[in-house]
mmCIF file of C-alpha atoms in Angstrom:
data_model
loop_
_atom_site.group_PDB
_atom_site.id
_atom_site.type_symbol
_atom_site.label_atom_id
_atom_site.label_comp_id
_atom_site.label_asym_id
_atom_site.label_seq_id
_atom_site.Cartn_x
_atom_site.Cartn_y
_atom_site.Cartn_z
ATOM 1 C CA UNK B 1 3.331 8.264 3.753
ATOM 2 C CA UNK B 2 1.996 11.633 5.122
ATOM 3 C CA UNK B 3 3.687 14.808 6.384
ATOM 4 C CA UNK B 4 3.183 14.074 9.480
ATOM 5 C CA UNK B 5 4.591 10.663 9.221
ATOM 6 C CA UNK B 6 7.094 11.874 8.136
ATOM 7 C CA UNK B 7 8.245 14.240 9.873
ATOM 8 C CA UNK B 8 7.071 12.196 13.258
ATOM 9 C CA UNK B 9 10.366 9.226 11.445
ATOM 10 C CA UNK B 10 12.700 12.301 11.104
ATOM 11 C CA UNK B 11 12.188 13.666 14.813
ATOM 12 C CA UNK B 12 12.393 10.022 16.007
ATOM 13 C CA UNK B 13 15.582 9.545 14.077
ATOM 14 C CA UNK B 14 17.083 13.404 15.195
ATOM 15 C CA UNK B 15 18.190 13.920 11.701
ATOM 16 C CA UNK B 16 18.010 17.597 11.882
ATOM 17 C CA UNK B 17 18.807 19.774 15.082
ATOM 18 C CA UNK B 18 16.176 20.863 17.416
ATOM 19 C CA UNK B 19 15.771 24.295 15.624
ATOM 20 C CA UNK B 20 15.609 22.783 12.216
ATOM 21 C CA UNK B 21 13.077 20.333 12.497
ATOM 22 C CA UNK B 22 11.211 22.711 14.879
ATOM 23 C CA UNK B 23 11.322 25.297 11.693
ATOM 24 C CA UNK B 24 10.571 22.842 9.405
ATOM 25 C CA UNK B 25 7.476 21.452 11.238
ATOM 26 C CA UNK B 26 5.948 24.756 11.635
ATOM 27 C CA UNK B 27 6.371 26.125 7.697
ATOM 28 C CA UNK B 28 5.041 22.272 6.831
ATOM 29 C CA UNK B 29 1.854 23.374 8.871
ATOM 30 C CA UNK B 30 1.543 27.054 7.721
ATOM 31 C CA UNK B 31 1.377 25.848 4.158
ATOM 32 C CA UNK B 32 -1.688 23.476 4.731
ATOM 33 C CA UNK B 33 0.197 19.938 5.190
ATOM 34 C CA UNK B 34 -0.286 19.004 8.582
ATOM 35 C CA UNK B 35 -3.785 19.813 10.950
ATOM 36 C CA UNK B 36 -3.784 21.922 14.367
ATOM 37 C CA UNK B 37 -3.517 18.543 16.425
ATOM 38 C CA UNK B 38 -0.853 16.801 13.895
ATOM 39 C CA UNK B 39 1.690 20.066 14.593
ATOM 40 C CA UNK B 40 0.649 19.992 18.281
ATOM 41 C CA UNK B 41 1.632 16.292 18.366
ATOM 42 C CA UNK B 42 4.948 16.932 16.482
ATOM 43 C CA UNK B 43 6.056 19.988 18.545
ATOM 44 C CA UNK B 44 5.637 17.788 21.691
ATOM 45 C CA UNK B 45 7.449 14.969 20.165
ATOM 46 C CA UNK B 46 9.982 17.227 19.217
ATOM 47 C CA UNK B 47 10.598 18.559 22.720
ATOM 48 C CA UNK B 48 9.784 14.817 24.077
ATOM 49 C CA UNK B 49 13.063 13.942 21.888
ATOM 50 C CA UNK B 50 15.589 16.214 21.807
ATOM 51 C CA UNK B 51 15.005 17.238 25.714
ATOM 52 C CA UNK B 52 15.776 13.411 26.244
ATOM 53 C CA UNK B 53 19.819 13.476 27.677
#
């Protein structure tokens, strides 16, 4: 499974709050784990999800 796999089963599953995962996501990508359109992807998920009532 890759980063962005899982991190894309986490969001889905709102294990961690909006900030958290958000955080998360980001360091994931500034240490080399996950490409420019992977993070983009998550991000939008991310707001996609927890933006949901």
């Amino acid at each position: 499974m890759t980063p962005y796999q899982i991190w894309e089963k986490m969001t889905k599953a709102k294990v961690y709050s909006k900030a958290v995962v958000t955080t998360r996501v980001n360091t994931v990508y500034a240490v080399g784990q996950l490409g420019d359109e992977e993070c983009t992807a998550l991000i939008q998920l991310i707001e996609t999800v927890y933006d949901a009532a």
